[in-house]
XYZ file of N, CA, C and O in Angstrom:
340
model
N 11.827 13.858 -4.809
C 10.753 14.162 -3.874
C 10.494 12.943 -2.991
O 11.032 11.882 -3.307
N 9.627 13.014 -1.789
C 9.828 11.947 -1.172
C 8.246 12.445 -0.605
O 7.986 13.571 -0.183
N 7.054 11.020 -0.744
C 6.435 10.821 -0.475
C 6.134 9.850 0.614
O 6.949 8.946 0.802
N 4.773 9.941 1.557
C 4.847 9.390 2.735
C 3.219 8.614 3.189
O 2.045 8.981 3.228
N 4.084 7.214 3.515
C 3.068 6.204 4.208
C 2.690 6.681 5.778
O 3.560 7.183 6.490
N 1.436 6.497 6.210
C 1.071 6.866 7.349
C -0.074 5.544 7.634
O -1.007 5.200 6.909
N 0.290 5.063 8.717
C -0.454 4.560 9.311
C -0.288 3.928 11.408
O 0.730 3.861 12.097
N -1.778 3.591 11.785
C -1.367 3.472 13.213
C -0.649 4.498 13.769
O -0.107 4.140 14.815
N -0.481 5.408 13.527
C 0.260 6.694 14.634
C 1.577 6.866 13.643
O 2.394 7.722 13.983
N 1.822 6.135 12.486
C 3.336 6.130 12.322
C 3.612 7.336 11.149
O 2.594 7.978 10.893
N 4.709 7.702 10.474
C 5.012 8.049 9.397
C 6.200 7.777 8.735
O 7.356 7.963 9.117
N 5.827 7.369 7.819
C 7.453 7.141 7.260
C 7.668 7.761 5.902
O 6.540 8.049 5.502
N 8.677 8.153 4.878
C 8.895 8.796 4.095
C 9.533 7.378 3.090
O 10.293 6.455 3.384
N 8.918 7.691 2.003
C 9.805 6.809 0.600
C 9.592 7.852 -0.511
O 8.956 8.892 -0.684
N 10.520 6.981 -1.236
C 10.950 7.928 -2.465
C 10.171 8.016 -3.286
O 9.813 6.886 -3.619
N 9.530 9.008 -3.997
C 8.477 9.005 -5.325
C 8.444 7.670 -6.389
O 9.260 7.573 -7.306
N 7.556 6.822 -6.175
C 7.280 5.848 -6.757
C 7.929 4.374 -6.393
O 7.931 3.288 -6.973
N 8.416 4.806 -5.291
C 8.716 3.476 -4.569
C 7.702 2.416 -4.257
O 6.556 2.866 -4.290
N 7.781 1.197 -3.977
C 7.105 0.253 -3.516
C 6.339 0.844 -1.905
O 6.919 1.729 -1.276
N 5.567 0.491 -1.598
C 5.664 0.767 0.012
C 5.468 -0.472 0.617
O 4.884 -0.439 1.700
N 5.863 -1.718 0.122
C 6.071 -2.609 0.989
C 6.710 -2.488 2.305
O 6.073 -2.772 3.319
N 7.635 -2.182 2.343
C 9.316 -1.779 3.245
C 8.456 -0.794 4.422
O 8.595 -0.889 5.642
N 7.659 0.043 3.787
C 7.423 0.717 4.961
C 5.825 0.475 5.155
O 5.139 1.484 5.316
N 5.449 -0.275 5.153
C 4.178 -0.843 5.851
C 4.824 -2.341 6.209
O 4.009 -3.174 6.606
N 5.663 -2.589 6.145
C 6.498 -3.842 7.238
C 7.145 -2.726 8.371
O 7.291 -3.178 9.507
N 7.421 -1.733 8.210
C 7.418 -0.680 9.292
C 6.457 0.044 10.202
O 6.682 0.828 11.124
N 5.244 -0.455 9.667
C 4.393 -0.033 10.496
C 3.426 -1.075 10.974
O 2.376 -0.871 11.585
N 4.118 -2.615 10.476
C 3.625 -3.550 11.463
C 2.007 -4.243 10.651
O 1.105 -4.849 11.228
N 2.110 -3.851 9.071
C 1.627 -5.428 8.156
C 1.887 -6.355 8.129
O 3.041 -6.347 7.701
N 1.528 -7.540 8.352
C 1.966 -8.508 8.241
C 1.917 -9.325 6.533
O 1.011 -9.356 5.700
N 3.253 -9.889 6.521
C 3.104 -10.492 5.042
C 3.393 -11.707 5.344
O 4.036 -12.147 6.297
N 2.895 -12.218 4.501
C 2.898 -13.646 3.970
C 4.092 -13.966 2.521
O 5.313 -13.874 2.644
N 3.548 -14.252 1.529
C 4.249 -14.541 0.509
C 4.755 -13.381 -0.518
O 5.487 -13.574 -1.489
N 4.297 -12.333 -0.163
C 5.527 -11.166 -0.969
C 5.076 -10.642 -2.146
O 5.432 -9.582 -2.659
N 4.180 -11.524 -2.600
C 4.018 -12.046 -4.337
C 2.496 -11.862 -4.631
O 1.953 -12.173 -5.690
N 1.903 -11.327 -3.572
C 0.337 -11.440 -4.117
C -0.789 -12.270 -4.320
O -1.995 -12.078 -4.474
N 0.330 -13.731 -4.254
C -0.620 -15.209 -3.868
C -1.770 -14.945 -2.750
O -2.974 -14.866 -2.993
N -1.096 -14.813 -1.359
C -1.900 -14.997 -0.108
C -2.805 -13.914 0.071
O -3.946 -14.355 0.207
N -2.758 -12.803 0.120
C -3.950 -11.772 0.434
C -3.201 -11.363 1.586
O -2.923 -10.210 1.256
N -2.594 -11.565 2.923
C -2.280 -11.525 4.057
C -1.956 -9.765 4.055
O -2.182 -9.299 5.172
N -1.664 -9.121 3.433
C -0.821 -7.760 3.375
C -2.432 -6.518 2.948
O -2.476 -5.293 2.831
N -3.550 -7.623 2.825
C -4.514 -6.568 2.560
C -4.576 -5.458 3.192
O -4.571 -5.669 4.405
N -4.645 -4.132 2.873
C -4.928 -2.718 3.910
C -6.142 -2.380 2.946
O -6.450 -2.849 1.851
N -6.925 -1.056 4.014
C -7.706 -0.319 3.942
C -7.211 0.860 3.636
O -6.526 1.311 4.554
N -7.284 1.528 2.724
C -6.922 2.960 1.957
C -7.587 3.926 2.660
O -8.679 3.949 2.092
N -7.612 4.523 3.302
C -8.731 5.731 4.121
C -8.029 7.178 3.252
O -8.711 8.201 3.215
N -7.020 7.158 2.765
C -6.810 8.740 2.184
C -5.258 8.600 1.082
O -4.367 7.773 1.276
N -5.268 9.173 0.456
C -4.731 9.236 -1.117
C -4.593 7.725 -2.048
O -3.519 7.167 -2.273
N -5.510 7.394 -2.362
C -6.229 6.226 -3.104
C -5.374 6.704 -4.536
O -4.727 5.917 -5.226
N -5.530 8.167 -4.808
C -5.318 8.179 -6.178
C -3.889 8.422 -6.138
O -3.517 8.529 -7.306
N -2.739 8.583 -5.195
C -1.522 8.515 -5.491
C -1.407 7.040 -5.347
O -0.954 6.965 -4.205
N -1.510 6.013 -5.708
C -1.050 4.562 -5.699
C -1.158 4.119 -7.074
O -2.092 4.530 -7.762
N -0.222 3.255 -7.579
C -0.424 2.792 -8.976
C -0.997 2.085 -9.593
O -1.683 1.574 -8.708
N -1.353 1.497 -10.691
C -2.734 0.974 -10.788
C -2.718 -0.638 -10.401
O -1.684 -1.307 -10.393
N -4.050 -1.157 -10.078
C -4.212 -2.269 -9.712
C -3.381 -3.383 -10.262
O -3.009 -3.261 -11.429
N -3.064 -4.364 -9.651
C -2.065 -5.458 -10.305
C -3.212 -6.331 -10.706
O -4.346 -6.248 -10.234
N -2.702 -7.406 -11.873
C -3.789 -8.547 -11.617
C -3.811 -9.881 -10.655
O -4.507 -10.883 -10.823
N -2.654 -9.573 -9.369
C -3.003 -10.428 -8.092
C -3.928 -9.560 -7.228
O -4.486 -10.153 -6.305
N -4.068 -8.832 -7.313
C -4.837 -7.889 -6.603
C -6.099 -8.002 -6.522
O -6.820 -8.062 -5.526
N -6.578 -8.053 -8.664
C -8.166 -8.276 -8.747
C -8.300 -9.806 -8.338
O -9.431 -10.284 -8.250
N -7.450 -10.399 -8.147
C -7.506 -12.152 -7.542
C -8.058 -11.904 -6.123
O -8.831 -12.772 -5.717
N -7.810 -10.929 -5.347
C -8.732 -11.164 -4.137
C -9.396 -9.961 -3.992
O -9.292 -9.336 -2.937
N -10.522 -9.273 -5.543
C -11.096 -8.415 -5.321
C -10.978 -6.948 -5.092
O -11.791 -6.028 -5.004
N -9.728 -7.048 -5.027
C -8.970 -5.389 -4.633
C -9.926 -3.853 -5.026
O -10.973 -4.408 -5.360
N -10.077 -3.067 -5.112
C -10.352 -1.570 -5.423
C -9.447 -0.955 -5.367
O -8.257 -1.267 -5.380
N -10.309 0.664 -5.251
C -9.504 1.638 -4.992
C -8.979 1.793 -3.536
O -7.928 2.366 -3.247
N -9.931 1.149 -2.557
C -10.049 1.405 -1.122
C -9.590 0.312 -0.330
O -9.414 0.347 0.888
N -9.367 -0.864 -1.245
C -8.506 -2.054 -0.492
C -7.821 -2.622 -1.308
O -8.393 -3.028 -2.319
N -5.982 -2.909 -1.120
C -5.458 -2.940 -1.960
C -4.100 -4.077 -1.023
O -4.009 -4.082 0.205
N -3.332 -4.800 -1.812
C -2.634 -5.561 -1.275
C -1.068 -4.766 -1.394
O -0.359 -4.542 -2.375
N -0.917 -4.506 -0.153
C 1.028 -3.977 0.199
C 1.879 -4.251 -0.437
O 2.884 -3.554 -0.579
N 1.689 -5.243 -0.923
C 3.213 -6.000 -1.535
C 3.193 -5.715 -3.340
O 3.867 -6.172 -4.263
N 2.225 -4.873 -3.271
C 1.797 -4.779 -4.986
C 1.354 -3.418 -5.399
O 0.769 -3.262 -6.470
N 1.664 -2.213 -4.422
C 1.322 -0.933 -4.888
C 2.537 -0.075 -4.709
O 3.181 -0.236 -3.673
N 2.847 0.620 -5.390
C 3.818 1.988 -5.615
C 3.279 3.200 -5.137
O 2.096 3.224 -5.478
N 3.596 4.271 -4.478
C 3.251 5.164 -4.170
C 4.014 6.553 -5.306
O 5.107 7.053 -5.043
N 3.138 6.985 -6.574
C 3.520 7.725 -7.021
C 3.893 9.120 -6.643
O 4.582 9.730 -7.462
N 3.611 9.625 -5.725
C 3.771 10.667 -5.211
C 2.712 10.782 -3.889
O 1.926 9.845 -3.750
N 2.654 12.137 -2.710
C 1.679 12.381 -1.753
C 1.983 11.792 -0.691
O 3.020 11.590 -0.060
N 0.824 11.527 -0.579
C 0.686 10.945 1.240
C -0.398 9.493 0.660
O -1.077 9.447 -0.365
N -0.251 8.542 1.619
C -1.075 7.293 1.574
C -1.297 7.291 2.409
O -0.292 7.057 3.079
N -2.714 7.517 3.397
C -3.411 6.662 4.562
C -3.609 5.377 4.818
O -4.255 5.024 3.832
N -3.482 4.468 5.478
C -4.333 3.240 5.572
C -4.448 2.470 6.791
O -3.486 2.561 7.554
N -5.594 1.594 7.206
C -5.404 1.362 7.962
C -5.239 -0.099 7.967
O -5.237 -0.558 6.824
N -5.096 -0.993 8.923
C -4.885 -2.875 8.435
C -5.715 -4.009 9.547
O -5.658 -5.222 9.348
C-alpha cells in the first residue's frame, strides 16, 4: 500500500511505514543534522497525527506532540499526513 505526504500544494506517495524524511525534503523542509539533535525539520501536523509513529526520545528533547513533530524521526504507518512548516 502506499501512503501519502501532503504539504504546500504538493503530494507525494511513500510506502506504508516508510520514513517521510525523503519526501518532506521534497516538499522543501529544511534539515539540518538528520539525527534529531537540531530541531531544524520541525513541522506542524494539521491532519493524520494518528497515522505517524510514536514519538522518538529526540523529539521529546524539543518538546514534540502529537501536532508538532520533527521530519527526520517519524514513519508514516499508513493514510495521508498533512503538515505544514
Amino acid at each position: 500500500m502506499m501512503a501519502k505526504v501532503k504539504a504546500e500544494g504538493k503530494e507525494i506517495e511513500i510506502k506504508d511505514g516508510e520514513n517521510i524524511k525523503s519526501a518532506c525534503e521534497d516538499v522543501g523542509v529544511p534539515f539540518g543534522c538528520e539525527d534529531g539533535i537540531c530541531g531544524v525539520c520541525k513541522i506542524e501536523i494539521t491532519n493524520g497525527k494518528e497515522n505517524l509513529s510514536e514519538i522518538t526520545e529526540p523529539e521529546k528533547n524539543f518538546d514534540c506532540d502529537d501536532s508538532h513533530r520533527l521530519a527526520c524521526q517519524c514513519k508514516l504507518k499508513k493514510g495521508v499526513l498533512e503538515f505544514k512548516y
